[in-house]
Coordinates of C-alpha atoms and ligand atoms in Angstrom, one line a residue:
X1 CA 24.3 110.3 73.7
X2 CA 24.4 106.3 75.3
X3 CA 20.5 105.6 75.3
X4 CA 19.7 101.8 77.8
X5 CA 17.6 100.4 77.5
X6 CA 16.6 97.9 80.3
X7 CA 14.3 94.8 80.2
X8 CA 14.2 94.8 83.9
X9 CA 13.9 96.5 87.2
X10 CA 17.3 95.1 88.3
X11 CA 19.1 96.3 85.4
X12 CA 17.9 99.9 85.6
X13 CA 19.5 100.2 88.7
X14 CA 22.3 99.2 88.2
X15 CA 22.0 102.3 84.8
X16 CA 21.3 104.6 87.2
X17 CA 24.7 103.7 89.8
X18 CA 26.3 104.6 87.0
X19 CA 24.6 108.0 86.4
X20 CA 21.3 107.7 83.6
X21 CA 19.7 109.8 83.1
X22 CA 15.6 109.2 83.2
X23 CA 14.4 109.7 80.4
X24 CA 10.4 109.3 78.8
X25 CA 9.3 109.6 75.9
X26 CA 11.5 113.6 74.9
X27 CA 8.9 115.8 74.3
X28 CA 10.4 117.9 76.7
X29 CA 14.0 117.0 77.4
X30 CA 15.3 117.3 73.7
X31 CA 15.4 120.7 73.2
X32 CA 16.8 121.1 76.4
X33 CA 19.3 118.4 75.9
X34 CA 19.8 120.8 71.9
X35 CA 20.3 123.5 73.6
X36 CA 23.0 122.6 77.2
X37 CA 24.2 119.4 75.5
X38 CA 23.4 115.7 75.6
X39 CA 24.1 113.8 78.9
X40 CA 26.2 110.7 78.4
X41 CA 24.2 108.5 79.3
X42 CA 19.9 107.9 79.4
X43 CA 17.5 104.7 80.8
X44 CA 14.5 105.1 79.1
X45 CA 11.3 102.7 81.1
X46 CA 10.2 101.1 78.2
X47 CA 11.2 97.9 77.7
X48 CA 10.0 97.7 81.9
X49 CA 7.4 95.7 82.6
X50 CA 6.3 97.2 85.8
X51 CA 6.9 100.4 84.2
X52 CA 3.7 99.0 81.3
X53 CA 1.1 98.2 83.9
X54 CA -2.1 99.3 82.6
X55 CA -5.4 98.5 85.2
X56 CA -8.2 99.1 86.0
X57 CA -6.2 99.9 89.6
X58 CA -2.1 100.9 88.3
X59 CA -0.5 102.6 86.3
X60 CA 3.1 102.5 85.1
X61 CA 4.8 105.5 84.6
X62 CA 6.4 105.0 81.8
X63 CA 3.1 104.6 79.4
X64 CA 2.2 106.4 76.9
X65 CA -0.3 109.0 76.9
X66 CA -2.2 108.0 74.3
X67 CA -2.7 104.4 75.7
X68 CA -4.2 105.9 78.0
X69 CA -7.5 103.7 78.3
X70 CA -11.7 102.9 79.8
X71 CA -9.0 100.8 81.2
X72 CA -8.2 103.4 84.2
X73 CA -10.8 105.2 86.3
X74 CA -12.7 107.9 83.9
X75 CA -10.6 110.9 85.7
X76 CA -7.1 109.5 84.8
X77 CA -8.4 108.5 81.7
X78 CA -9.7 111.9 80.7
X79 CA -7.1 113.7 82.3
X80 CA -5.0 111.9 79.2
X81 CA -6.3 112.6 76.2
X82 CA -6.4 116.8 77.3
X83 CA -3.1 117.2 77.3
X84 CA -1.5 118.3 75.1
X85 CA -2.2 116.8 71.2
X86 CA -2.5 113.6 69.9
X87 CA 1.6 114.0 69.0
X88 CA 2.4 115.1 72.2
X89 CA -0.1 112.2 73.6
X90 CA 1.7 108.9 71.4
X91 CA 5.0 110.5 72.9
X92 CA 5.0 111.6 76.4
X93 CA 4.7 109.1 79.2
X94 CA 2.9 109.7 82.3
X95 CA 6.0 109.2 85.0
X96 CA 7.4 112.7 81.9
X97 CA 3.9 115.0 82.8
X98 CA 3.8 113.8 86.1
X99 CA 7.1 114.1 87.8
X100 CA 8.5 116.3 84.7
X101 CA 6.3 118.7 83.6
X102 CA 5.6 121.2 85.2
X103 CA 1.9 121.6 84.1
X104 CA 1.3 118.2 85.4
X105 CA -2.5 117.7 83.9
X106 CA -2.6 113.6 85.3
X107 CA -1.1 115.0 88.5
X108 CA -4.9 116.1 90.4
X109 CA -6.7 112.9 88.4
X110 CA -4.1 110.3 90.4
X111 CA -4.1 112.9 93.4
X112 CA -8.2 112.1 93.3
X113 CA -7.3 108.9 93.1
X114 CA -4.9 108.7 96.3
X115 CA -2.7 107.0 93.8
X116 CA 0.2 105.5 95.7
X117 CA 3.8 105.5 93.7
X118 CA 6.4 102.5 93.4
X119 CA 9.7 104.8 92.7
X120 CA 12.9 104.0 91.9
X121 CA 16.1 104.7 93.2
X122 CA 19.8 103.2 93.7
X123 CA 19.1 101.1 96.4
X124 CA 15.8 99.8 95.8
X125 CA 12.5 100.1 94.3
X126 CA 10.0 101.7 97.7
X127 CA 6.6 102.3 97.9
X128 CA 6.0 106.9 98.7
X129 CA 2.7 109.5 98.3
X130 CA 3.4 111.5 94.9
X131 CA 3.6 115.5 97.0
X132 CA 7.1 113.3 98.2
X133 CA 7.1 111.7 94.4
X134 CA 7.6 115.7 92.7
X135 CA 10.1 117.0 95.4
X136 CA 12.3 114.9 94.9
X137 CA 11.4 113.8 91.6
X138 CA 12.0 109.9 92.1
X139 CA 11.6 107.7 89.5
X140 CA 8.4 107.0 88.7
X141 CA 7.9 103.5 88.0
X142 CA 3.7 103.1 88.2
X143 CA 0.9 104.2 90.7
X144 CA -1.1 102.0 92.4
X145 CA -4.1 103.7 93.6
X146 CA -7.6 102.0 95.5
X147 CA -10.8 101.5 92.6
X148 CA -13.2 104.4 93.2
X149 CA -17.3 104.8 92.8
X150 CA -17.2 107.1 90.0
X151 CA -14.9 109.9 89.0
X152 CA -14.9 112.8 86.2
X153 CA -11.6 115.6 85.6
X154 CA -13.1 119.1 83.6
X155 CA -10.2 120.7 82.2
X156 CA -10.6 124.0 81.4
X157 CA -10.0 125.3 77.1
X158 CA -7.0 126.8 77.3
X159 CA -6.2 130.6 75.8
X160 CA -2.8 130.6 73.6
X161 CA 0.8 131.8 75.5
X162 CA -2.2 132.9 78.9
X163 CA -1.4 130.1 82.0
X164 CA -2.8 126.7 82.8
X165 CA -6.3 126.5 82.5
X166 CA -8.6 125.6 85.2
X167 CA -8.6 122.1 86.5
X168 CA -11.4 120.3 88.1
X169 CA -10.5 116.4 89.0
X170 CA -12.5 115.0 92.2
X171 CA -13.4 110.7 92.9
X172 CA -15.8 108.7 95.2
X173 CA -13.9 106.0 96.7
X174 CA -17.0 103.5 98.7
X175 CA -16.4 103.7 102.7
X176 CA -15.9 100.9 105.0
X177 CA -20.0 100.6 107.0
X178 CA -21.3 102.5 103.4
X179 CA -21.1 105.6 102.7
X180 CA -18.8 107.9 100.5
X181 CA -15.0 109.5 100.9
X182 CA -15.3 112.3 98.1
X183 CA -12.3 114.2 97.2
X184 CA -11.3 116.4 94.9
X185 CA -8.2 118.5 93.6
X186 CA -8.3 121.7 92.3
X187 CA -5.5 123.3 89.5
X188 CA -5.4 126.8 90.1
X189 CA -2.2 128.5 87.7
X190 CA 0.5 126.7 88.6
X191 CA -1.1 125.3 91.8
X192 CA -2.9 121.9 92.7
X193 CA -5.7 122.5 96.1
X194 CA -6.6 119.8 97.5
X195 CA -9.8 118.1 99.9
X196 CA -11.3 115.7 100.9
X197 CA -14.8 115.1 102.8
X198 CA -16.9 112.3 103.2
X199 CA -20.5 111.5 101.9
X200 CA -22.2 109.2 104.7
X201 CA -24.9 107.8 103.3
X202 CA -28.3 109.8 103.0
X203 CA -26.4 112.8 103.2
X204 CA -28.0 116.2 100.6
X205 CA -25.9 117.3 98.8
X206 CA -25.9 120.8 99.1
X207 CA -24.0 119.5 103.0
X208 CA -21.3 118.0 100.7
X209 CA -20.0 120.8 99.0
X210 CA -20.4 123.1 102.3
X211 CA -17.8 120.5 103.1
X212 CA -15.6 120.5 100.5
X213 CA -15.8 124.5 101.8
X214 CA -14.5 124.3 105.2
X215 CA -11.6 122.4 103.5
X216 CA -8.7 124.8 102.0
X217 CA -10.8 124.3 98.4
X218 CA -13.1 126.8 99.5
X219 CA -10.4 129.4 99.6
X220 CA -10.2 129.3 95.7
X221 CA -10.6 132.0 93.4
X222 CA -15.5 132.3 93.1
X223 CA -15.3 130.8 89.4
X224 CA -13.2 127.7 90.4
X225 CA -15.4 127.3 93.0
X226 CA -18.6 127.5 90.6
X227 CA -16.5 124.4 88.4
X228 CA -15.6 122.8 91.6
X229 CA -19.8 123.3 92.3
X230 CA -20.7 121.7 89.6
X231 CA -17.9 119.1 88.9
X232 CA -19.0 118.0 92.1
X233 CA -23.3 118.2 92.2
X234 CA -22.7 115.7 88.7
X235 CA -20.1 112.9 91.0
X236 CA -23.0 113.2 93.3
X237 CA -25.8 112.4 91.1
X238 CA -23.5 109.5 89.5
X239 CA -23.2 107.4 93.5
X240 CA -25.6 105.1 94.1
Ligands
FAD1 C1 3.3 121.4 72.4 C2 2.9 119.8 73.8 C3 2.0 120.8 75.0 C4 1.5 120.5 75.7 N1 -0.3 120.5 76.6 C5 0.2 119.6 77.8 C6 -0.4 119.5 78.4 O1 -1.8 120.1 77.8 N2 -1.4 119.2 80.3 C7 0.7 118.4 80.3 O2 -0.3 118.2 81.9 N3 1.3 118.6 79.4 C8 1.7 119.5 78.5 N4 2.9 119.0 77.8 C9 3.4 118.8 78.3 C10 3.6 117.2 78.1 O3 2.7 116.8 79.0 C11 5.0 117.0 78.6 O4 6.3 117.0 77.6 C12 5.1 115.2 79.1 O5 4.4 115.0 80.0 C13 6.8 115.3 79.3 O6 7.1 113.8 79.0 P1 7.9 112.7 78.4 O7 7.9 111.4 78.3 O8 8.4 113.0 76.9 O9 9.2 113.1 79.2 P2 10.2 113.0 78.6 O10 10.6 114.9 77.5 O11 11.3 112.2 78.3 O12 11.5 114.4 80.6 C14 10.6 114.5 80.8 C15 11.1 115.2 82.1 O13 11.1 114.5 82.8 C16 11.6 113.1 83.5 N5 11.5 111.4 82.9 C17 11.1 111.2 82.6 N6 9.8 110.0 82.7 C18 9.8 109.6 84.7 C19 9.8 109.1 85.0 N7 9.1 107.9 84.2 N8 10.4 109.0 86.5 C20 10.1 110.4 86.5 N9 10.5 111.5 86.4 C21 10.4 111.7 84.7 C22 13.0 113.3 82.6 O14 13.9 112.9 84.0 C23 13.0 114.7 82.2 O15 12.9 115.5 83.2 C24 2.5 119.6 76.2 C25 4.3 119.9 75.9 C26 3.8 119.4 74.5 C27 5.0 120.0 74.4

């Protein structure tokens, strides 16, 4: 296997055109390749500047999970810190987690930030939303979002060998004219359910929770809804 290490987006694009398979930290693909055979060509974005941004409103697809710190919103920082073991986080990448893994602990965090994705294909780069990135397994260059006023992330302790632990991510963005927009994403088993509600200035917490219950989040099992209510109440209490 030949590993291409482009230093620009145009070089990366050329390698995709020659059929190179994207690789992040290889924490997942290595085992698959050992079992099924290695591809002739692979491409890593680790030297592409656009895939290595780490800012308060942007995160590159090649950033290693252990580098995701408090420059990004709390919800994303805590999501990255919750993945696997220290050894996994030192090797695995944001793109490998969101696009390439099945657990995708970063996905609920990115969804509540209403993040947009910049992806790369043989024709060049373009912006799209996360559901499309996942459905089409696009090569993720970076995520960008509008900075939230506050955010939070809860991941239940994992049962060894059991189903994926419950994740509740929430973020509040300031809205024009005052008030906030609350977004919540819950990973229940392998499914991620989202919902959002406005919180006009002066609205009581109970009303916001009732509005969230009227979205798809209201169909979640009682335990998940109980954690959601706790996390949202905590988030609301931190808003100005
Ligand atoms: C012991 C262990 C525990 C784990 N625990 C968790 C957990 O708690 N929560 C969780 O969410 N995950 C967990 N994982 C999964 C972990 O997040 C993934 O291994 C990791 O995110 C994959 O990243 P990688 O960079 O190594 O991807 P790779 O193994 O290199 O690639 C995996 C797939 O992603 C694709 N890919 C890589 N980079 C990109 C990109 N930029 N854009 C699009 N596709 C890309 C590759 O083509 C490949 O198909 C765990 C893994 C291990 C081994």
